[in-house]
mmCIF file of C-alpha atoms in Angstrom:
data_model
loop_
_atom_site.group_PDB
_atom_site.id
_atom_site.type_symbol
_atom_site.label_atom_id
_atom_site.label_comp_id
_atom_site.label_asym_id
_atom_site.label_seq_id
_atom_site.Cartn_x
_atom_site.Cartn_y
_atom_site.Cartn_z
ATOM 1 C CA UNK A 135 7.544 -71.883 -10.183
ATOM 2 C CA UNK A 136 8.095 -71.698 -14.017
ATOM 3 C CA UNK A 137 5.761 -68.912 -14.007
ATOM 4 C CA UNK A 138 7.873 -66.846 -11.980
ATOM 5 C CA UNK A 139 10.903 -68.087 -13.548
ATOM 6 C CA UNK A 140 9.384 -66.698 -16.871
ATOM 7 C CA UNK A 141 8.748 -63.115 -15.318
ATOM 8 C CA UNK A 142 12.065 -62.661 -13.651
ATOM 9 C CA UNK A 143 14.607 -63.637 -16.689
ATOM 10 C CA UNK A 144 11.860 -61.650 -18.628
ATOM 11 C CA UNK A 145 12.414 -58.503 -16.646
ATOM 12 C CA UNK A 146 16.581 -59.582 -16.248
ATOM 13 C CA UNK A 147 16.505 -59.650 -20.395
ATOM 14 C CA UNK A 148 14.337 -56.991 -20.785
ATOM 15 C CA UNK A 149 17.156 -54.607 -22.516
ATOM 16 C CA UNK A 150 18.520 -57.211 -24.486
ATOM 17 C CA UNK A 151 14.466 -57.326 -25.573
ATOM 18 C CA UNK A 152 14.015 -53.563 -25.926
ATOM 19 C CA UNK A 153 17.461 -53.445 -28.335
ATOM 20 C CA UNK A 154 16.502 -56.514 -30.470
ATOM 21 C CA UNK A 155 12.743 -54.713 -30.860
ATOM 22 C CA UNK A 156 14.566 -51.298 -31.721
ATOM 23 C CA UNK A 157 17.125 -52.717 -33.809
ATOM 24 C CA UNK A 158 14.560 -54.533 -35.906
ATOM 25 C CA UNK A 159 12.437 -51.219 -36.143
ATOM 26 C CA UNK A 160 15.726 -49.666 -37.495
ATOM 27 C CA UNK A 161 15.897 -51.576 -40.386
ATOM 28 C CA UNK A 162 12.436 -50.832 -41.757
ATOM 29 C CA UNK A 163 11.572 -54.428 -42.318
ATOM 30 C CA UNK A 164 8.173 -53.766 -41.511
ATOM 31 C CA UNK A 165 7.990 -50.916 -44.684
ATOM 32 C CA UNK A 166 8.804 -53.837 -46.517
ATOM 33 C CA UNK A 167 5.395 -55.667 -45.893
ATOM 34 C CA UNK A 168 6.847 -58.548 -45.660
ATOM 35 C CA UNK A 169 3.739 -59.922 -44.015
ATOM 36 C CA UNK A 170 0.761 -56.925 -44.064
ATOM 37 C CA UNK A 171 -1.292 -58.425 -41.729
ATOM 38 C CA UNK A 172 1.102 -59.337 -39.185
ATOM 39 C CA UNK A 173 -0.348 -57.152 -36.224
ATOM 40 C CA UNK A 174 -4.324 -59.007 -36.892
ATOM 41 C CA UNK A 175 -2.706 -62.269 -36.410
ATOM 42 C CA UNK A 176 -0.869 -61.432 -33.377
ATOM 43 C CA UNK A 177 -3.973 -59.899 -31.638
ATOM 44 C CA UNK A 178 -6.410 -62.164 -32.449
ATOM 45 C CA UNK A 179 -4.013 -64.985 -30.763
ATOM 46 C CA UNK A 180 -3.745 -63.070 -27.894
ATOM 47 C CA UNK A 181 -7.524 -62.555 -27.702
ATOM 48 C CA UNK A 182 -7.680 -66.620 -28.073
ATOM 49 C CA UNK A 183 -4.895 -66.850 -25.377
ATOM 50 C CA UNK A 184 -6.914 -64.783 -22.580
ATOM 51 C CA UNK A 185 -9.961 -65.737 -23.256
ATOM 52 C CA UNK A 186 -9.611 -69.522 -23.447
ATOM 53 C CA UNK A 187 -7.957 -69.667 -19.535
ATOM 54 C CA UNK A 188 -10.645 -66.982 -18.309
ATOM 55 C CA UNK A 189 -13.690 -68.556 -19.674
ATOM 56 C CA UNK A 190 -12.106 -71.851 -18.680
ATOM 57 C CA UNK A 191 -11.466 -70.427 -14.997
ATOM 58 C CA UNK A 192 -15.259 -69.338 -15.043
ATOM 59 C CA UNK A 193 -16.709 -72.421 -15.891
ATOM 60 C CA UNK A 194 -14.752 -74.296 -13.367
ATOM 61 C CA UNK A 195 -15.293 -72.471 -10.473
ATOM 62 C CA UNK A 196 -18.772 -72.212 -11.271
ATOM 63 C CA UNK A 197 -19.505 -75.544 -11.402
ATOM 64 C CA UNK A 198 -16.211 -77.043 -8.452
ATOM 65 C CA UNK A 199 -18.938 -76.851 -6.028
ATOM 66 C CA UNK A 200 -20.766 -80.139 -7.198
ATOM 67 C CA UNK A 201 -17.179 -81.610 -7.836
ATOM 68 C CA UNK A 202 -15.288 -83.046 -4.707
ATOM 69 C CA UNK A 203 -11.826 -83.876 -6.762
ATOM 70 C CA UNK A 204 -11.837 -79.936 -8.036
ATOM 71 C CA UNK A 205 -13.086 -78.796 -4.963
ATOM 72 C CA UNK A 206 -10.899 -80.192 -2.983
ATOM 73 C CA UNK A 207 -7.494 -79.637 -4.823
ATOM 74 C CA UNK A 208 -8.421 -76.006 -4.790
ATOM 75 C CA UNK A 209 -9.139 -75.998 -1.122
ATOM 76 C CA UNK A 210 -6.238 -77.850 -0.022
ATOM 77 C CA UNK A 211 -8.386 -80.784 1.010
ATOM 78 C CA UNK A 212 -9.984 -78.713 4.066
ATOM 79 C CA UNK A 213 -13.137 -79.154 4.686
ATOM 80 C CA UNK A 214 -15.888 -75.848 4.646
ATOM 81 C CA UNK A 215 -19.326 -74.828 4.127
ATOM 82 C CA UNK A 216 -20.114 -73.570 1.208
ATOM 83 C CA UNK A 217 -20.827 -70.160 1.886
ATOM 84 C CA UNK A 218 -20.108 -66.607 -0.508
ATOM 85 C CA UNK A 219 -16.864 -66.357 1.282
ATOM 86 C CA UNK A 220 -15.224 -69.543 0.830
ATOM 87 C CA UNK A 221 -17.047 -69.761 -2.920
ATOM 88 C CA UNK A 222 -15.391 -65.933 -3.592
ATOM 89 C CA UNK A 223 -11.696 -67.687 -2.096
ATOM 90 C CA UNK A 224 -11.789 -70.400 -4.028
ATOM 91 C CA UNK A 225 -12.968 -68.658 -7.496
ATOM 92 C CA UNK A 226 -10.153 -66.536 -7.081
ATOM 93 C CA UNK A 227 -7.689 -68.747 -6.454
ATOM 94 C CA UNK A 228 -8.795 -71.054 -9.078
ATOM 95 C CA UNK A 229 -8.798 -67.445 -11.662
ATOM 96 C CA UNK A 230 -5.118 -66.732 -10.269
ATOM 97 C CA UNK A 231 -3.923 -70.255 -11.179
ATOM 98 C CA UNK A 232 -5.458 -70.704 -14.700
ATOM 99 C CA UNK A 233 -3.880 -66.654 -15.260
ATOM 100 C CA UNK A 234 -0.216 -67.303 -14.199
ATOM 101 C CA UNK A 235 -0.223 -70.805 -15.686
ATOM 102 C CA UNK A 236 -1.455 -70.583 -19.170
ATOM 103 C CA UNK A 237 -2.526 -66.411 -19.945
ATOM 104 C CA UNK A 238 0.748 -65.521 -18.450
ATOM 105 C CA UNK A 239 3.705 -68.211 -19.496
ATOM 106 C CA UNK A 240 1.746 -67.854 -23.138
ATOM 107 C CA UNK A 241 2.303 -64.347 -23.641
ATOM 108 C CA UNK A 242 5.782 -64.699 -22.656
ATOM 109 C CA UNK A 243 6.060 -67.129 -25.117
ATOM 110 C CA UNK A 244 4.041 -65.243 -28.085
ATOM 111 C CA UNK A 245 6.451 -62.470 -27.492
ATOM 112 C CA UNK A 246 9.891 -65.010 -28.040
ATOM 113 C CA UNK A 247 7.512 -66.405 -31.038
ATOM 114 C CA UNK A 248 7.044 -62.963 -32.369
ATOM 115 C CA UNK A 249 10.797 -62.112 -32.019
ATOM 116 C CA UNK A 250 12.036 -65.493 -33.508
ATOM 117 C CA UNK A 251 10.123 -64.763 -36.508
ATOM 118 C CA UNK A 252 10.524 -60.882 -36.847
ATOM 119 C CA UNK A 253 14.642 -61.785 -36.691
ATOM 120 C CA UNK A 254 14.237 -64.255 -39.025
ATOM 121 C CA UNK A 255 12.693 -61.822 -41.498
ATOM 122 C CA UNK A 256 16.620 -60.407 -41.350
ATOM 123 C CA UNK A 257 18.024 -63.457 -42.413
ATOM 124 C CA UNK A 258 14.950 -64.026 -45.093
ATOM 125 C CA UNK A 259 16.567 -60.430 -46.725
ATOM 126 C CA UNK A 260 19.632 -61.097 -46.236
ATOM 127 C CA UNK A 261 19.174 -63.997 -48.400
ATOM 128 C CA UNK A 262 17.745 -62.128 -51.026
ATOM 129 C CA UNK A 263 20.831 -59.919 -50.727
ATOM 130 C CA UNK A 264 23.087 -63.040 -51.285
ATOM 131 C CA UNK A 265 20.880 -64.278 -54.155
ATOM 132 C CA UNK A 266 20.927 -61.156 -56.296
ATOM 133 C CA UNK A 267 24.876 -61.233 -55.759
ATOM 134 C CA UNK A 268 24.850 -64.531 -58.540
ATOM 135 C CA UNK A 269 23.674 -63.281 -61.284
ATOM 136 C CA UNK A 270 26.103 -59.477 -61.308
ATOM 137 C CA UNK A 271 29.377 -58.061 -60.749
ATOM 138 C CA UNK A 272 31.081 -58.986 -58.059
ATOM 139 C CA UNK A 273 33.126 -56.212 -56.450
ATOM 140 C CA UNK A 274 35.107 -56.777 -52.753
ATOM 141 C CA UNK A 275 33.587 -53.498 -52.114
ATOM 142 C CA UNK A 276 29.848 -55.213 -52.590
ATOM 143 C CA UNK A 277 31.149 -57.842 -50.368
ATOM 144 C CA UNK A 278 32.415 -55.585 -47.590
ATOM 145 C CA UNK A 279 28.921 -54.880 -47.002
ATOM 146 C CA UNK A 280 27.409 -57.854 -47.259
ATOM 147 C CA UNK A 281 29.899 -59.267 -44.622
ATOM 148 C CA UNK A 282 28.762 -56.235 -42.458
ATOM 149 C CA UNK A 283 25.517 -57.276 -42.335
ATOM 150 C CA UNK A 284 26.482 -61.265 -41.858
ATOM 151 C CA UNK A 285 28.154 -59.314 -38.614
ATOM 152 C CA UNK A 286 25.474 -57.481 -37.647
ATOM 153 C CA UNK A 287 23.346 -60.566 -37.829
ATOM 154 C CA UNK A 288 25.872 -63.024 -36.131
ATOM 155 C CA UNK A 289 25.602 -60.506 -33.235
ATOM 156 C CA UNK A 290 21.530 -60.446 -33.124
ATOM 157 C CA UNK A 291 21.505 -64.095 -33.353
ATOM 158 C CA UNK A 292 23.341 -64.749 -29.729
ATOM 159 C CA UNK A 293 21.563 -61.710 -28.151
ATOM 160 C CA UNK A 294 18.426 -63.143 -29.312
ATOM 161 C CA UNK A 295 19.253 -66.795 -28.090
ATOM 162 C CA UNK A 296 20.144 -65.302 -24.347
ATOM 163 C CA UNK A 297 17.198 -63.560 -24.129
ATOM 164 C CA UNK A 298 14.529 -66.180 -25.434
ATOM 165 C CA UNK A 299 16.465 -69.234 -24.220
ATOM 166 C CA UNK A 300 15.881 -69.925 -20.982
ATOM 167 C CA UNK A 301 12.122 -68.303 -21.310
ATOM 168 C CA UNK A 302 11.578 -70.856 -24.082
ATOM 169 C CA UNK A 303 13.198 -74.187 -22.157
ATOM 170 C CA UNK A 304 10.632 -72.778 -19.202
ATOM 171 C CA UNK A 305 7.786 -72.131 -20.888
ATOM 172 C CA UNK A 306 8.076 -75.874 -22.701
ATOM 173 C CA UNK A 307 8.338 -77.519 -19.057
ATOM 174 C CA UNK A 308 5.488 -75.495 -17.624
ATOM 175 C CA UNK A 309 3.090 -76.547 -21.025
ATOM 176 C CA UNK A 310 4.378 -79.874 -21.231
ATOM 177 C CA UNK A 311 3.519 -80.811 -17.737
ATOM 178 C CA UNK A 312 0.068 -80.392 -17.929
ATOM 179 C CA UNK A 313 -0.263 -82.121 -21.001
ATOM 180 C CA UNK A 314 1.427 -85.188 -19.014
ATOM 181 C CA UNK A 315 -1.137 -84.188 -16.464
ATOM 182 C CA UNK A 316 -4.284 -83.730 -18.692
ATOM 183 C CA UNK A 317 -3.886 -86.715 -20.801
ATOM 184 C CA UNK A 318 -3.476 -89.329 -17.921
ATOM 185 C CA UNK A 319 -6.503 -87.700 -16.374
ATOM 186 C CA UNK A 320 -8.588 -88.237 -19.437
ATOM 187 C CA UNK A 321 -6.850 -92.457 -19.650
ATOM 188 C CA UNK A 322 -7.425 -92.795 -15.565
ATOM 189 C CA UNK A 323 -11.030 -91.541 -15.545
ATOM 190 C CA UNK A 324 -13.820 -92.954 -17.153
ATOM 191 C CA UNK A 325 -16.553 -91.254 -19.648
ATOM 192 C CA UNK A 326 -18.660 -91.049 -16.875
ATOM 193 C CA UNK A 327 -16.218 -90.038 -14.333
ATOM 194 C CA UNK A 328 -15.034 -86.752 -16.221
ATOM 195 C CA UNK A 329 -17.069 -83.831 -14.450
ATOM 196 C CA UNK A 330 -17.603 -80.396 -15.972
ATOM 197 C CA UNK A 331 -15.001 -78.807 -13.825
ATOM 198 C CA UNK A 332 -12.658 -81.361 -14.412
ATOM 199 C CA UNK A 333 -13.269 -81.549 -18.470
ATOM 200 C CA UNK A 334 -13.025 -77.493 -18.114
ATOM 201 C CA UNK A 335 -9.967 -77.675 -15.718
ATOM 202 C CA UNK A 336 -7.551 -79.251 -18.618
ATOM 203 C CA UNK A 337 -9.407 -77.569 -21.498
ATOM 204 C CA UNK A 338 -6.885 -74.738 -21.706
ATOM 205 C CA UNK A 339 -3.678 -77.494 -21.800
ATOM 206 C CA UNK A 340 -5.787 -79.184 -24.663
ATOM 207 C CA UNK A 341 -6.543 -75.619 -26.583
ATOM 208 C CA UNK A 342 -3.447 -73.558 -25.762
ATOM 209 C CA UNK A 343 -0.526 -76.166 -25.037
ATOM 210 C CA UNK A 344 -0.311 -77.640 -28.447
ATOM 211 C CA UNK A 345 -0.512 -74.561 -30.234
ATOM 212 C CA UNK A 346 1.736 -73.056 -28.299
ATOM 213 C CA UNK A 347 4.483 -75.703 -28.667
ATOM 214 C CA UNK A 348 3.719 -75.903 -31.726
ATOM 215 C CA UNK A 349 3.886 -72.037 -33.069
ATOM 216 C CA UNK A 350 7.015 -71.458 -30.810
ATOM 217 C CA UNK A 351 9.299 -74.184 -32.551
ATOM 218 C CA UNK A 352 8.096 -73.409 -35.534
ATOM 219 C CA UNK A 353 8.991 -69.672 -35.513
ATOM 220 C CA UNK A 354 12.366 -70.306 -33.538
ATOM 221 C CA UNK A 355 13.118 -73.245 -36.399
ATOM 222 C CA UNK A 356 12.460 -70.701 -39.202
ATOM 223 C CA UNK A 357 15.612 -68.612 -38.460
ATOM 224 C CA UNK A 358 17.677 -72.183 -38.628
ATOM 225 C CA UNK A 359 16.067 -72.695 -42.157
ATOM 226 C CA UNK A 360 16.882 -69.103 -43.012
ATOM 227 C CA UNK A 361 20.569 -69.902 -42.183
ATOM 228 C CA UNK A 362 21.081 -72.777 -44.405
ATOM 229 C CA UNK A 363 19.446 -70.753 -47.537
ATOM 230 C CA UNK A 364 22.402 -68.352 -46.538
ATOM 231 C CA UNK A 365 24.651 -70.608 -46.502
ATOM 232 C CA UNK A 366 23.618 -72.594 -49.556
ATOM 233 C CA UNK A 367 23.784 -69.351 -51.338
ATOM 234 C CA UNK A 368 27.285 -68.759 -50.549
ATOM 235 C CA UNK A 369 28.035 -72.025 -51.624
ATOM 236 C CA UNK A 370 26.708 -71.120 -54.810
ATOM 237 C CA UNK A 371 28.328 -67.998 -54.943
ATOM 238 C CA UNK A 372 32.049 -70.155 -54.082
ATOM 239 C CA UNK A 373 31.699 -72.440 -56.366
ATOM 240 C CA UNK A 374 30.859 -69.576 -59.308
ATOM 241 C CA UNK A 375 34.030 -67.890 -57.973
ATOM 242 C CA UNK A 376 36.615 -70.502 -58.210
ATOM 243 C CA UNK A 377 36.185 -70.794 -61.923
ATOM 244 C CA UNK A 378 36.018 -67.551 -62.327
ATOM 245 C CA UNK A 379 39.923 -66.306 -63.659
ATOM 246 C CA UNK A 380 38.755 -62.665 -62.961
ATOM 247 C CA UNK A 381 37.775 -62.467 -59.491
ATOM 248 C CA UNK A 382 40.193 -60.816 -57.454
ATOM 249 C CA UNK A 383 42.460 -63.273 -54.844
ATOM 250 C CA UNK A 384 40.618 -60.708 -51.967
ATOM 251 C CA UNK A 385 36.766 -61.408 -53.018
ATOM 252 C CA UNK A 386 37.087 -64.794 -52.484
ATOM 253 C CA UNK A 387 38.665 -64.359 -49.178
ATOM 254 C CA UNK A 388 35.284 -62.192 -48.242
ATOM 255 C CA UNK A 389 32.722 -65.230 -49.313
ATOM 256 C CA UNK A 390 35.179 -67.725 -47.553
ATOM 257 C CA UNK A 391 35.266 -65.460 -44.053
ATOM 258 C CA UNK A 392 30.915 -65.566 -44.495
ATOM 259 C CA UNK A 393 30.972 -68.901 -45.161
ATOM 260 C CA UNK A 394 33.016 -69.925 -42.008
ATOM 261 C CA UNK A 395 30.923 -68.282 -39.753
ATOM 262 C CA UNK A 396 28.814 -70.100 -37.542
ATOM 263 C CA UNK A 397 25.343 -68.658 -36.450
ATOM 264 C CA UNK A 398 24.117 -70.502 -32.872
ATOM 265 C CA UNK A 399 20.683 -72.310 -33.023
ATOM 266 C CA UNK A 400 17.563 -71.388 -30.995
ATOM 267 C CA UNK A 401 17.421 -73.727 -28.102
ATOM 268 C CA UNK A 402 15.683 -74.127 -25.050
ATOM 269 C CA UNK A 403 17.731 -73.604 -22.293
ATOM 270 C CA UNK A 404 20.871 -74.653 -24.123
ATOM 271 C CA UNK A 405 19.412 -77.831 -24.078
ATOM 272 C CA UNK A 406 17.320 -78.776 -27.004
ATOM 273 C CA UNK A 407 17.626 -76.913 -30.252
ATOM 274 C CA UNK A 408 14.803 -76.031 -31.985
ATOM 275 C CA UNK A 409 13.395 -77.621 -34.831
ATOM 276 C CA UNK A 410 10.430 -79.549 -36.301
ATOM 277 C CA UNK A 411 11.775 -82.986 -35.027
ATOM 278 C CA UNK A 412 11.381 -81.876 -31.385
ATOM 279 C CA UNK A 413 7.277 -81.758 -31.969
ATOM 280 C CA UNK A 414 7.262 -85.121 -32.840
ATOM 281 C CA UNK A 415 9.329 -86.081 -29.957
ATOM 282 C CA UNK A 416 6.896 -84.587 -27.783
ATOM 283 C CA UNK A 417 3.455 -85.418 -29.071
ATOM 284 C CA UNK A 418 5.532 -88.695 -29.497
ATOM 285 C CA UNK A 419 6.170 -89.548 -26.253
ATOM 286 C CA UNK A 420 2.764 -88.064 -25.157
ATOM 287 C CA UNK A 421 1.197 -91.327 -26.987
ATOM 288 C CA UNK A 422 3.652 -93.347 -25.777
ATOM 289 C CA UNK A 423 2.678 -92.254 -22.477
ATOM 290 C CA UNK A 424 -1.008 -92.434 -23.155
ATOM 291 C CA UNK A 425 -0.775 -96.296 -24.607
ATOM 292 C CA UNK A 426 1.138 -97.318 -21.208
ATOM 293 C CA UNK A 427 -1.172 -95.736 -18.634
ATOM 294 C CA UNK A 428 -4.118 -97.187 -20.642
ATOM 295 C CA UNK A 429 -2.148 -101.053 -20.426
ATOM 296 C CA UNK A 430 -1.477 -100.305 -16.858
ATOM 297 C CA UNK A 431 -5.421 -99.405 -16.459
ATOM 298 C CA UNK A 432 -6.565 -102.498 -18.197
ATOM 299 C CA UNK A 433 -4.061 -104.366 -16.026
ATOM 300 C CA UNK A 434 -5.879 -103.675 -12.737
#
């Protein structure tokens, strides 16, 4: 289900996408080489992303014939020979599973990661922008612009939040599941008990959840630290102003109208902002969880 959540708000947002991509082009803040090798690190974590789940996939369905719990949850408990036919079926299925579960719910989520981070490269220069306004001339014509830009960016900010924020609150249910999943497997069974298709059934939740929870908050988090340098900066840039007797009554007025505005905050769903405290809430609770199915084991 989150899977195809993930694909049709993807293809409902997909010109809100396709004008935040274009609008970033616009401004040439990839001439700036801001980050040169951007592109290598995106493609070699896609290359990690599909090829983790697919050799995963392989490896399972190679070896759920000798495993009855694999076997069996893949069959729907129905009982067959094991014949090319019914081997072929369940391969498949198994491949079609481990593609729309992790391969495809990550790339949706490397491509909200990539756009959280490319849009906060706006706010990083917009900074800048701010901070070279402290140390010269301040003009309300200067300011005019800048305020401009605060607009343009106030506007990016919400179009970017509708069209990564339900993808985002989805793609954290359908990750943080499995880990639920995966790490009471590994407390319920013993050493001896943990088959190959079973170990290589939860490898891509071990390898690709994390990360991906991970890289995601991180990026989405970096705009909300963008927006307090912006607003400390204006601060700054207030406080030079008031005891200033030569600043005009109308430039203040422009660093006052930036400084009231309030940017939203990447969330997931609407729900949960982003920022670094929610990854220790989750890996958090995930030992919490751990530590009481491992009492309730050693209980029975």
């Amino acid at each position: 289900m989150f899977p195809l959540g993930m694909w049709y708000n993807t293809y409902k947002k997909r010109y809100i996408i396709r004008n935040l991509i274009e609008h970033y082009n616009t401004l040439g803040v990839l001439r700036r080489n801001i980050w040169r090798h951007r592109s290598i690190v995106i493609n070699i974590v896609l290359l990690y992303t599909i090829s983790v789940p697919l050799l995963s996939a392989v490896i399972c369905a190679k070896s759920a014939g000798n495993d009855t719990i694999i076997r069996g949850f893949y069959t729907f408990e129905i009982q067959h020979e094991e014949n090319f036919i019914n081997i072929s079926i369940r391969s498949i299925l198994i491949a079609s599973v481990f593609s729309s579960i992790f391969i495809f719910t990550c790339v949706i989520a490397l491509m909200c990661g990539i756009l959280y981070y490319n849009m906060s490269d706006l706010f990083y220069l917009f900074c800048k922008d701010l901070k070279s306004l402290q140390d010269s001339v301040l003009s309300p014509r200067r300011l005019r612009k800048r305020v401009l830009d605060q607009s343009v960016l106030f506007q990016v900010s919400h179009r970017l939040e509708e069209a990564t924020s339900v993808n985002s609150g989805l793609f954290l249910c359908s990750q943080i599941v499995p880990m639920y999943v995966s790490l009471a497997t590994f407390f319920l069974f013993g050493a001896n008990e943990l088959t190959t298709a079973i170990l290589w059934a939860n490898a891509p939740t071990a390898l690709l959840a994390p990360f991906y929870v991970i890289g995601i908050t991180l990026c989405a988090s970096r705009i909300s630290s963008q927006i307090k340098n912006c607003n400390v900066c204006l601060q700054i840039l207030h406080d030079r102003l008031i005891y200033d007797t030569l600043v005009k009554g109308e430039t203040l007025q422009l660093v006052k109208a930036m400084m009231n505005r309030r940017f939203t905050s990447m969330s997931a769903c609407s729900v949960v902002n982003f920022t670094p405290n929610i990854i220790l809430s989750i890996f958090g609770s995930l030992l919490t969880y751990g530590l009481l199915i491992l009492n309730f084991k050693q209980s029975y």
